[in-house]
Amino acid sequence: QTLMSIVDVFAHDQWDGAYYWRLFRLASCQRMTGEAASYLNTLTRCFGPRLAAVAPAQSASLLQTDLECVVGESDVAEYRLGVAPFLEVELTVQPLPAGKTAQPLGFLRKKLVKHFCFVGETVKASLSITSHLPRSITVDGIRMFLLTSERYEAVHRVAHGLIEEEDSFRVLVVDGPVEIQPGSNTFRFEWTPMTIGHYILGTVAVQWKEASFHFDASALRRPVQSIEVMPSEPTQTIELNPLFLIPGHTQQARLVFHSGSDIVREGKVELICSDGLKVVPPGVEPTDDTWCDRCSVPLDACGPDSEIVLQTHVKSDAMKRPSDNHGHNLQNMHSFDDGIVQTMQARVTTLYHHAKYDEIIAKEEEPTSDPMSTLLEAMVTTLDRPALTVSQSDAFPYDDDHVMVSVTLHCNTPVPFFLKEWNVSFPSLLKVAEDGDMNQQMFGHAVAEGEELFFGFKCTRQESGSSSTTGAAEEEPILHVILQDEFGKTFRQVLPLSLNGILAQMRREADFSTMNVATADLRCSSYEGVVGSPVKFTFEVDLGASQSSSQLPIVYTIYCDEADWILGGRVQGFVDGGSRTGRSFKLEFVGIPTQSGLIKRWPEIVFEYVDPSPVASNNGKSKPFAPITVHSRNPEEFKSLAYTHHAAL
C-alpha cells in the first residue's frame, strides 16, 4: 500500500524516472505476492509515451514478458479493464458526401462530431492504435460497439458509462489474430447502415487472450464520433399520362410506377380531382355510378426494377365560353378565365427498403428495421383554353350573292395534333358553295402550340323569311374541327364563329326585301327655258303600302350630271313624316340648265332606310340601313335656249 501511494504521487508530479522505478518496484512485489488482476493493472501502467524514454530496455522486455503471461491467466477474464496506457486509441470517420457538424454533448461535457450519411451508403471508420510496448503483440480481435444515441445517454446516466456488448446496436469486428506492432497501427471498419437513426461510436474493445481492454470514447481525449443515418433517396418514379387534359372530353389516364432499385413492401395510390374533373378507380369501367372526385387503390409489393401500370378514365367538364351582354360569344382567345385550372393529382405513398437490405439481413450483419416511406406526386392539368380557339372570323361580300368567310384558329396544345376532319354550319342565310371548302390541303396537317390555322369558305346568300321568324332563334355559325393525337384518340372542337355584323345586315336586308321598290314621277314647271334660268321641279314619290307603314326614317338624295343641270333647294335630307300622305309625297327643288340644246338627262333620286340608334351613328350621322329601288318616270326632253343679250331681242 505504501508503494502504491508513492507511485500515485510520482505519477502526478511527472517525475518520470522515479515514477518508472517505483512502478518497477511495485510490479516486483505484486509478482511475488499480488493477485493476477492487480499485477495486470500495474504492468499496463509500466508502458507509455512518457516512460518509453526512461525505461531500460531489459526491464521493459521483462515487464512485457510478464504482461504476455498474465493476460493468459483465467483469473483476469472476469474483469473489464478500462483504458490501458500501453495502447493509445484514436477513432476517426472518413469524410462523407453529406458532411458533418459538431455540437456539445451536455451529459458528458464533451464535443460530439456528427457525420451524416444515407441508408445504403458505406461508412468507413479508421482506428489508430499506438503501441508503447517494445515488441509486437498478437491480439485475438478488435471490436467496436455502435450504440443508438438514446441508449448511449442512458448507459452514462444510469450505468456509469460502462458499455457492454448487449448495449450495442451493431458490433463492428476486425477478426483475429491481429498483430499490433510497436508504434502506430491503423485498422479500418466498414458499415453499411440499413436503419435510420443517430449512432455513436461508443467503445473499442481489444481482446488479448483472456484479458479484454475497453477504450470508451468518453474517456479518450478526442471528440466523440457519431453517425446520423438519414433515409436514402428513393429511386422510385411515377409517370402520369397524358401530359394534359382537353376540356369537355373523357380521356384515358395512365399511371406508371417504377420501383427503381428499391424494394417496395407496400403502397397506396390516390387520385384527387379538382372541380370540373371526375375519375373512376383504376380497373373499373366508367359508368354514371363510378365517377368520383377522388379514389385510392393499394399498390402491390414489388422488387427492384419492377413496373406497375394503372389505367383509369378522367372526365373534364367543358369550359364556359364568355359572352357579351347580347349573348354573343366573345371571339378573343384570351377572354377565357385564366384563373380556372382543372387538375388531377396522383399521390403514391410507399414503404420501401434499400436495394441491399435483403442481402445484408440474410448475412445477419444488421438487425431488421422498419421500412422507409416516401410520397411521390404527379399532376395533369386541363388546358386553360380549348385546344383550338378562334382568334378572328370575318365575312366579305362579293359579286351580288356571294360571301367569303375567313376563320383564323390558334392552337393551344403543348404537343402536336393532326387535323382529321372539319365542317362548318351557317344560318339559313348562308350556304357553303359546292366548291366552297378551300382547305383540302390541310387534311392530316400537324398543328403545334402557338400555330395559326387559316380556313376559307366560299358561300352563297340564300333567301330567308323575316326576322320575326328567324331572328333570335337563328342558329349561330359553328366550325367543327376533329383533332387526332399520336395514339389515334380524336377530339371534337366546337368553335362558334362571330359573324354578327354581316348576318345582321343580311337579316335586315331580308326584312326589307318587300319594301325596297318605289316610283318617282318628275314634273317640271316648263319644258323650255333659257340657259341660266331656274326651272321648278317636283318629284311625286309613291313608296307603296309597306313603306308608308314603316317607322324607320328615310333619307333621300337628288343628283344629276353637272354638265346638264345645277340643282338647288332641298336636294338631300330626311323625308318629313308630315309630308307622307298615305303612300305618296312630293319633293320640290330647283334646277338650272347649264347648256343649250335638247337636254334628255334629268335629275335622279335615291332613297335609303337608316338606323337611328346611337350605336349605328357615325360621327353624328345616321348609318344607311337598306337601299330602296326607285323606278323613275321623266319627261322626254327639255329645250334649252342659248342665252342672248336683252338688246338683241
XYZ file of C-alpha atoms in Angstrom:
649
model
C 0.000 0.000 0.000
C 2.842 2.395 0.751
C 4.468 1.808 -2.593
C 1.176 2.301 -4.415
C 0.615 5.676 -2.793
C 4.169 6.723 -3.670
C 3.606 5.654 -7.266
C 0.452 7.751 -7.455
C 2.320 10.803 -6.145
C 5.107 10.421 -8.699
C 2.505 9.970 -11.431
C 1.012 13.366 -10.718
C 4.335 15.097 -10.215
C 5.562 13.682 -13.533
C 8.937 12.597 -12.183
C 9.258 10.109 -14.990
C 12.428 8.342 -13.877
C 11.416 7.952 -10.268
C 7.881 7.080 -11.353
C 9.112 4.259 -13.545
C 11.330 2.766 -10.830
C 8.521 2.907 -8.308
C 6.278 1.110 -10.824
C 9.025 -1.480 -11.331
C 9.341 -1.936 -7.567
C 5.527 -2.295 -7.214
C 5.421 -4.788 -10.045
C 8.231 -6.821 -8.427
C 6.307 -7.054 -5.148
C 2.980 -7.882 -6.854
C 4.697 -10.528 -8.953
C 5.510 -12.433 -5.759
C 2.557 -11.597 -3.515
C -0.239 -9.885 -5.502
C -3.162 -11.315 -7.418
C -3.238 -11.502 -11.247
C -5.744 -8.665 -11.816
C -3.765 -6.162 -9.704
C -0.490 -7.230 -11.271
C -2.004 -6.838 -14.782
C -3.157 -3.336 -13.943
C 0.356 -2.384 -12.782
C 2.019 -3.935 -15.825
C -0.180 -1.939 -18.248
C 0.955 1.233 -16.451
C 4.629 0.438 -16.984
C 4.421 1.402 -20.659
C 3.517 4.785 -22.098
C 4.882 7.689 -24.133
C 6.496 9.298 -21.043
C 8.124 6.121 -19.761
C 9.497 4.817 -23.048
C 12.397 7.306 -22.898
C 13.456 6.459 -19.329
C 12.748 2.718 -19.150
C 15.829 0.471 -19.585
C 15.391 -1.954 -22.458
C 15.971 -5.065 -20.331
C 13.396 -4.078 -17.709
C 10.843 -3.147 -20.379
C 11.391 -6.503 -22.057
C 10.986 -8.371 -18.748
C 7.791 -6.479 -17.929
C 6.283 -7.216 -21.410
C 7.121 -10.912 -20.934
C 5.206 -10.905 -17.652
C 2.373 -8.955 -19.304
C 2.052 -11.560 -22.041
C 1.871 -14.273 -19.397
C -0.644 -12.523 -17.132
C -3.167 -11.797 -19.960
C -3.356 -15.549 -20.458
C -4.441 -16.213 -16.875
C -8.092 -17.195 -16.486
C -8.313 -15.053 -13.336
C -8.321 -11.831 -15.420
C -11.148 -12.939 -17.745
C -13.893 -11.748 -15.436
C -12.528 -8.220 -15.166
C -13.468 -5.343 -17.501
C -10.259 -3.399 -17.994
C -10.537 0.250 -18.968
C -8.139 2.463 -20.894
C -4.679 0.892 -20.787
C -1.695 3.259 -21.128
C 0.373 0.772 -23.128
C -2.082 1.305 -26.044
C -3.302 4.670 -27.298
C -6.541 4.596 -29.340
C -7.975 7.227 -31.692
C -11.233 6.919 -33.691
C -11.950 8.902 -36.875
C -14.595 8.701 -39.584
C -13.665 9.319 -43.187
C -15.427 12.323 -44.733
C -18.863 11.620 -46.184
C -20.576 13.491 -49.049
C -23.341 14.730 -46.749
C -20.792 16.431 -44.464
C -20.642 16.743 -40.688
C -21.407 19.073 -37.809
C -20.178 19.499 -34.235
C -22.176 20.121 -31.084
C -21.702 19.829 -27.325
C -22.665 16.608 -25.579
C -24.115 18.010 -22.378
C -24.251 14.969 -20.143
C -20.525 14.208 -20.784
C -19.256 17.752 -21.220
C -17.523 16.662 -24.383
C -17.673 17.638 -28.020
C -19.735 15.453 -30.340
C -18.929 15.241 -34.068
C -21.921 14.118 -36.108
C -21.292 12.671 -39.572
C -24.238 12.462 -41.987
C -24.894 9.567 -44.337
C -27.803 7.860 -46.056
C -29.187 4.358 -45.747
C -27.170 2.072 -48.007
C -24.111 4.322 -48.030
C -20.894 2.725 -46.789
C -19.315 4.409 -43.769
C -15.591 3.925 -43.251
C -14.105 4.425 -39.769
C -10.387 4.381 -39.005
C -8.991 3.055 -35.729
C -5.452 4.162 -34.942
C -3.701 2.135 -32.184
C -0.273 3.283 -30.972
C 1.589 0.580 -29.051
C 4.251 1.571 -26.469
C 5.434 -2.000 -25.948
C 8.985 -2.829 -27.045
C 7.833 -5.850 -29.026
C 4.806 -6.635 -31.246
C 1.868 -8.493 -29.804
C -0.899 -10.585 -31.379
C -4.417 -9.987 -30.117
C -7.422 -12.183 -30.728
C -9.677 -9.484 -32.166
C -10.783 -5.875 -32.142
C -14.426 -4.857 -31.827
C -16.177 -1.513 -31.999
C -19.576 -1.038 -30.337
C -22.137 1.233 -32.025
C -24.924 2.492 -29.775
C -28.033 4.489 -30.508
C -27.836 7.969 -29.055
C -30.704 7.199 -26.679
C -29.021 4.049 -25.352
C -25.644 5.758 -25.087
C -27.092 8.513 -22.912
C -28.972 6.015 -20.770
C -25.762 3.997 -20.131
C -23.886 7.074 -18.958
C -26.686 8.338 -16.773
C -27.640 5.007 -15.191
C -24.788 2.527 -15.687
C -21.909 4.981 -15.034
C -20.714 4.755 -18.659
C -19.828 1.057 -18.573
C -20.783 -0.063 -22.086
C -21.351 -3.764 -22.601
C -21.845 -5.670 -25.820
C -25.548 -6.140 -25.153
C -25.974 -2.351 -25.115
C -24.781 -2.032 -28.687
C -26.951 -1.730 -31.785
C -24.235 -3.107 -34.007
C -20.751 -4.565 -33.367
C -18.068 -3.959 -35.988
C -15.271 -6.532 -35.884
C -11.687 -6.886 -37.055
C -11.241 -10.639 -36.929
C -8.092 -12.009 -35.341
C -5.444 -12.866 -34.982
C -4.386 -9.221 -35.288
C -0.763 -8.204 -34.941
C -0.048 -4.885 -33.278
C 3.413 -3.564 -33.974
C 5.259 -1.081 -31.746
C 4.289 2.393 -32.803
C 1.314 3.368 -34.933
C -1.123 0.806 -36.341
C -4.236 1.568 -38.398
C -7.335 -0.607 -38.738
C -10.493 0.109 -40.719
C -14.124 -0.686 -40.125
C -16.839 -0.530 -42.779
C -20.545 -0.252 -42.069
C -23.490 -0.065 -44.486
C -26.427 1.069 -42.341
C -29.947 -0.072 -43.149
C -31.773 1.685 -40.312
C -32.240 5.412 -39.927
C -31.171 6.978 -36.623
C -28.286 8.550 -34.693
C -25.489 6.144 -33.724
C -22.430 6.780 -31.544
C -19.091 5.005 -31.812
C -19.098 4.174 -28.132
C -16.300 1.722 -27.266
C -13.347 -0.103 -28.812
C -12.691 -3.488 -27.192
C -9.325 -5.238 -27.701
C -9.359 -8.921 -26.774
C -5.872 -10.190 -25.860
C -6.055 -13.797 -24.775
C -8.133 -13.804 -21.568
C -7.931 -10.051 -20.962
C -10.365 -7.585 -22.509
C -9.374 -3.908 -22.721
C -12.182 -1.376 -23.304
C -11.411 2.079 -24.657
C -14.585 4.138 -24.118
C -14.999 7.214 -26.348
C -15.954 9.266 -23.307
C -12.537 8.533 -21.721
C -10.492 9.448 -24.806
C -9.094 12.888 -25.379
C -10.625 13.220 -28.852
C -14.268 14.295 -29.500
C -16.903 11.592 -29.532
C -17.672 10.407 -33.078
C -21.237 9.687 -34.227
C -23.135 8.926 -37.432
C -26.551 10.301 -38.343
C -28.201 7.886 -40.795
C -30.851 9.532 -42.952
C -33.382 7.880 -45.298
C -31.911 7.054 -48.652
C -33.154 8.992 -51.627
C -35.907 6.867 -53.192
C -35.238 5.722 -56.731
C -38.930 5.170 -57.404
C -40.631 7.288 -60.054
C -44.118 7.715 -61.431
C -45.318 8.847 -64.852
C -48.804 10.251 -65.415
C -50.085 10.473 -68.970
C -51.408 12.250 -70.951
C -49.445 15.427 -70.425
C -52.661 17.465 -70.338
C -56.420 17.073 -70.490
C -58.634 18.670 -73.109
C -61.711 20.431 -71.676
C -65.031 18.763 -72.380
C -63.658 15.292 -73.167
C -63.266 11.905 -71.463
C -59.702 10.639 -71.731
C -57.797 7.599 -70.584
C -55.146 8.312 -67.933
C -52.176 6.003 -67.416
C -50.090 5.906 -64.226
C -46.795 4.003 -64.479
C -44.887 3.222 -61.261
C -41.184 2.304 -61.499
C -39.594 0.839 -58.356
C -36.060 1.699 -59.442
C -33.534 -0.093 -57.243
C -35.768 -0.021 -54.129
C -37.573 -2.961 -52.538
C -41.205 -1.837 -52.175
C -43.030 -3.560 -49.330
C -46.446 -1.936 -49.814
C -48.046 1.229 -51.091
C -51.180 3.189 -51.886
C -52.246 5.202 -54.929
C -54.584 8.195 -54.569
C -56.196 10.108 -57.439
C -57.597 13.516 -56.477
C -59.589 15.709 -58.875
C -60.358 19.401 -58.664
C -63.723 20.955 -59.524
C -64.788 20.092 -63.040
C -62.963 16.736 -63.193
C -64.181 13.229 -62.395
C -62.244 9.959 -62.247
C -63.070 6.271 -61.958
C -60.922 3.914 -59.843
C -58.265 2.058 -61.863
C -59.589 -1.159 -63.345
C -63.257 -0.059 -63.064
C -65.430 0.555 -66.124
C -66.730 4.127 -66.353
C -70.465 4.339 -65.675
C -72.700 7.002 -64.203
C -72.252 5.466 -60.735
C -68.464 5.025 -60.814
C -67.379 8.612 -61.432
C -65.992 10.256 -58.290
C -63.879 13.197 -57.138
C -61.143 11.039 -55.567
C -60.266 7.376 -55.170
C -57.483 5.194 -53.747
C -56.228 1.701 -54.548
C -53.443 -0.412 -52.965
C -50.090 -0.741 -54.675
C -48.665 -4.249 -54.749
C -45.255 -5.078 -53.278
C -42.503 -5.390 -55.847
C -38.765 -5.836 -56.089
C -36.107 -3.717 -57.781
C -36.510 -2.782 -61.453
C -40.244 -3.519 -61.387
C -43.017 -1.655 -63.194
C -46.695 -1.400 -62.276
C -49.205 0.160 -64.704
C -52.598 1.515 -63.612
C -55.153 2.757 -66.135
C -58.242 4.838 -65.474
C -60.563 7.341 -67.146
C -60.828 11.074 -66.479
C -63.768 13.240 -67.496
C -63.408 17.002 -67.883
C -66.291 19.449 -67.976
C -66.461 21.781 -70.952
C -65.103 25.260 -70.355
C -67.636 28.047 -70.273
C -67.157 30.397 -73.159
C -67.612 34.041 -72.098
C -70.230 36.111 -73.931
C -71.147 39.736 -74.201
C -74.295 41.417 -72.910
C -76.221 40.357 -76.004
C -75.425 36.663 -75.618
C -72.868 36.581 -78.417
C -69.742 34.515 -77.824
C -66.579 36.520 -77.383
C -64.055 35.771 -80.053
C -60.777 36.792 -78.435
C -58.810 33.711 -77.462
C -57.515 35.478 -74.346
C -61.026 36.051 -72.971
C -61.241 32.659 -71.206
C -60.916 32.765 -67.433
C -57.201 32.221 -66.787
C -57.827 31.673 -63.075
C -59.690 28.371 -63.528
C -57.334 25.394 -63.885
C -58.669 21.859 -63.591
C -56.118 19.394 -62.190
C -55.914 15.705 -61.366
C -53.250 14.873 -58.802
C -51.747 11.414 -58.324
C -50.184 10.597 -54.945
C -48.260 7.370 -54.469
C -47.199 6.503 -50.897
C -44.796 3.568 -50.496
C -42.928 1.762 -47.716
C -39.586 0.555 -49.008
C -36.146 -0.770 -48.126
C -32.826 -0.115 -49.752
C -31.760 -2.449 -52.560
C -29.049 -4.018 -50.338
C -31.409 -4.698 -47.430
C -32.289 -8.338 -48.109
C -28.672 -9.246 -48.828
C -27.346 -7.663 -45.634
C -30.127 -9.042 -43.452
C -29.566 -12.525 -44.882
C -25.938 -12.346 -43.741
C -27.126 -11.296 -40.279
C -24.831 -8.313 -40.436
C -27.558 -5.862 -39.455
C -30.681 -6.076 -37.300
C -34.012 -5.902 -39.084
C -35.548 -2.459 -39.400
C -38.805 -0.803 -40.323
C -39.152 0.297 -43.962
C -38.721 3.872 -45.009
C -41.582 5.833 -46.534
C -41.841 8.232 -49.414
C -44.504 10.227 -51.215
C -44.460 10.584 -54.990
C -46.697 13.132 -56.683
C -47.634 13.867 -60.252
C -50.238 16.159 -61.721
C -52.014 16.595 -65.018
C -53.953 19.745 -65.819
C -56.561 20.685 -68.347
C -55.662 23.301 -70.871
C -56.682 26.733 -69.638
C -58.214 27.174 -73.083
C -59.645 24.711 -75.581
C -57.200 23.008 -77.910
C -58.257 25.439 -80.644
C -59.648 28.929 -80.196
C -60.997 31.355 -82.769
C -58.741 34.379 -82.883
C -60.572 36.045 -85.787
C -63.515 35.417 -88.099
C -64.637 37.740 -90.907
C -67.016 37.718 -93.868
C -66.565 39.706 -97.097
C -69.427 40.081 -99.611
C -68.515 39.956 -103.294
C -70.445 39.826 -106.543
C -74.184 40.036 -105.999
C -74.915 36.996 -103.852
C -71.557 35.599 -102.682
C -69.775 35.901 -99.337
C -66.233 34.849 -98.484
C -65.845 33.644 -94.852
C -62.334 33.689 -93.340
C -61.559 31.998 -89.995
C -58.257 32.132 -88.070
C -57.689 29.470 -85.370
C -54.990 29.488 -82.689
C -53.551 26.215 -81.344
C -53.076 25.998 -77.552
C -51.887 22.383 -77.147
C -48.306 21.758 -75.879
C -47.952 18.672 -78.106
C -48.793 18.400 -81.806
C -52.180 17.221 -83.059
C -53.336 16.347 -86.555
C -56.325 17.717 -88.439
C -58.547 14.766 -89.244
C -61.851 16.357 -90.244
C -63.732 19.645 -90.240
C -67.053 21.102 -91.341
C -68.862 24.394 -90.920
C -72.535 25.170 -90.380
C -74.115 28.543 -91.147
C -77.557 30.041 -90.561
C -80.071 29.663 -93.356
C -78.952 32.965 -94.873
C -75.601 31.413 -95.939
C -74.696 28.163 -97.613
C -71.273 26.810 -98.497
C -70.894 26.577 -102.266
C -70.225 23.224 -103.900
C -66.565 24.102 -104.343
C -66.572 26.448 -101.377
C -64.290 24.461 -98.972
C -60.871 25.892 -99.801
C -58.950 23.930 -97.107
C -58.415 20.479 -98.620
C -54.626 20.653 -98.341
C -54.853 20.960 -94.559
C -56.009 17.361 -94.090
C -53.519 15.498 -91.860
C -51.638 18.713 -91.120
C -49.735 18.666 -87.791
C -50.698 21.553 -85.532
C -48.187 22.724 -82.914
C -48.576 25.102 -79.995
C -48.837 28.733 -80.995
C -49.506 27.932 -84.659
C -52.336 29.673 -86.509
C -54.614 27.954 -88.995
C -56.441 29.847 -91.721
C -59.716 28.451 -93.071
C -61.617 29.895 -96.014
C -65.151 29.117 -97.225
C -66.968 30.464 -100.301
C -70.658 30.864 -99.529
C -73.790 31.924 -101.402
C -76.587 34.028 -99.998
C -79.923 32.290 -99.523
C -83.486 33.565 -99.471
C -84.910 33.734 -95.929
C -88.036 34.857 -94.119
C -88.318 37.931 -91.951
C -86.621 38.397 -88.586
C -89.868 37.673 -86.816
C -89.444 34.005 -87.692
C -85.671 33.612 -87.951
C -84.045 36.370 -85.925
C -83.436 35.405 -82.312
C -83.915 31.700 -82.878
C -81.437 31.565 -85.781
C -78.543 29.243 -85.118
C -75.089 30.746 -84.857
C -72.309 29.783 -87.301
C -70.116 26.969 -85.909
C -66.884 25.430 -87.165
C -66.410 21.776 -86.133
C -62.801 20.535 -86.138
C -61.770 16.980 -85.211
C -58.197 16.615 -83.927
C -56.295 13.345 -83.621
C -53.335 12.711 -81.302
C -50.409 10.364 -81.876
C -52.281 7.487 -80.215
C -55.283 7.769 -82.531
C -57.565 9.419 -79.943
C -59.861 12.023 -81.529
C -61.178 15.239 -80.015
C -64.036 17.284 -81.460
C -63.668 21.030 -81.143
C -66.874 23.094 -81.434
C -65.888 26.637 -82.349
C -68.626 29.296 -82.618
C -67.836 31.999 -85.169
C -68.606 35.650 -84.646
C -70.215 36.862 -87.883
C -72.811 39.002 -86.178
C -72.241 42.088 -88.317
C -72.798 40.673 -91.763
C -75.546 38.299 -90.599
C -77.439 41.173 -89.006
C -77.097 43.160 -92.235
C -78.336 40.227 -94.312
C -81.293 39.727 -91.966
C -82.202 43.416 -92.212
C -81.997 43.307 -95.974
C -84.206 40.216 -95.916
C -86.676 42.003 -93.635
C -86.965 44.912 -96.027
C -86.901 42.893 -99.204
C -90.660 43.588 -99.679
C -90.237 47.324 -99.023
C -87.455 48.239 -101.456
C -89.456 49.423 -104.522
C -90.669 52.986 -105.030
C -91.850 55.118 -108.006
C -90.905 58.728 -108.634
C -92.560 60.937 -111.285
C -90.586 64.044 -112.196
C -92.625 67.153 -113.046
C -91.222 70.494 -114.184
C -92.875 73.870 -114.433
C -91.772 74.361 -118.070
C -90.254 72.183 -120.733
C -88.460 75.125 -122.399
C -86.133 77.672 -120.934
C -83.009 79.717 -121.265
C -79.589 78.664 -120.115
C -79.109 80.043 -116.595
C -82.805 80.491 -115.894
C -84.178 78.395 -112.957
C -86.752 75.714 -113.582
C -89.003 74.398 -110.804
C -89.028 70.593 -110.405
C -91.254 68.325 -108.337
C -90.784 64.607 -107.578
C -94.072 62.848 -106.865
C -92.998 59.762 -104.886
C -95.043 56.643 -104.201
C -93.368 54.317 -101.581
C -96.081 51.692 -101.519
C -98.173 50.493 -98.568
C -95.417 48.680 -96.644
C -93.038 51.649 -96.714
C -95.650 54.058 -95.508
C -96.351 51.846 -92.504
C -92.685 51.564 -91.540
C -91.465 53.723 -88.690
C -87.847 53.812 -89.888
C -86.566 57.156 -91.195
C -85.981 57.541 -94.917
C -83.190 59.636 -96.343
C -83.243 60.870 -99.937
C -80.640 62.323 -102.287
C -81.291 64.107 -105.594
C -78.399 64.270 -108.018
C -77.634 64.791 -111.724
C -74.808 65.408 -114.164
C -73.471 68.941 -113.628
C -72.889 69.229 -117.354
C -76.699 69.425 -117.773
C -78.149 70.864 -114.555
C -77.217 72.761 -111.465
C -79.548 71.758 -108.644
C -80.644 73.836 -105.697
C -83.052 73.680 -102.813
C -83.657 70.587 -100.627
C -81.782 68.070 -102.702
C -80.828 65.871 -99.660
C -82.346 65.092 -96.287
C -84.907 63.080 -94.382
C -88.384 62.582 -95.706
C -90.623 64.525 -93.355
C -93.243 62.272 -91.832
C -95.757 65.071 -92.213
C -95.271 65.227 -95.971
C -96.035 61.482 -96.344
C -99.751 61.259 -97.095
C -100.702 57.632 -97.362
C -98.360 56.077 -99.870
C -97.090 59.235 -101.695
C -95.446 62.561 -101.030
C -93.809 65.381 -103.039
C -90.280 66.796 -103.048
C -89.700 70.201 -104.658
C -86.379 71.635 -105.811
C -84.913 73.957 -108.487
C -82.751 73.157 -111.493
C -80.782 75.495 -113.780
C -79.812 74.289 -117.260
C -76.126 74.742 -117.995
C -76.001 74.140 -121.740
C -78.137 74.888 -124.753
C -79.920 72.348 -126.873
C -82.151 69.431 -126.139
C -81.441 68.008 -122.686
C -82.608 64.411 -122.263
C -80.861 63.625 -118.945
C -82.916 64.559 -115.891
C -82.236 64.729 -112.132
C -82.494 61.366 -110.348
C -83.466 60.473 -106.767
C -82.379 57.644 -104.404
C -83.933 56.562 -101.088
C -82.445 54.591 -98.137
C -83.720 53.472 -94.779
C -81.358 54.451 -91.950
C -80.759 53.119 -88.441
C -81.354 55.993 -85.992
C -79.859 54.223 -82.950
C -76.765 55.841 -81.326
C -74.777 52.640 -81.830
C -75.300 52.840 -85.584
C -74.371 56.511 -85.844
C -71.092 57.509 -87.380
C -69.695 60.922 -86.474
C -73.168 62.180 -85.677
C -74.675 60.869 -88.925
C -77.143 58.031 -89.232
C -75.859 54.882 -90.871
C -77.625 53.711 -94.087
C -79.714 50.678 -93.309
C -81.157 49.337 -96.561
C -81.471 50.903 -100.075
C -84.798 51.339 -101.912
C -85.036 50.658 -105.649
C -86.612 53.642 -107.399
C -88.461 53.442 -110.755
C -88.355 56.945 -112.240
C -90.616 58.431 -114.892
C -89.158 61.563 -116.532
C -90.239 63.958 -119.325
C -88.901 63.213 -122.777
C -86.735 66.316 -123.225
C -86.099 69.903 -122.157
C -85.430 72.574 -124.814
C -82.680 74.834 -123.534
C -82.261 78.118 -125.450
C -78.938 79.884 -125.694
C -78.640 82.984 -123.607
C -78.616 86.310 -125.642
C -78.267 89.898 -124.532
C -81.547 91.678 -123.902
C -80.661 94.282 -126.527
C -80.691 91.690 -129.264
C -84.235 90.514 -128.551
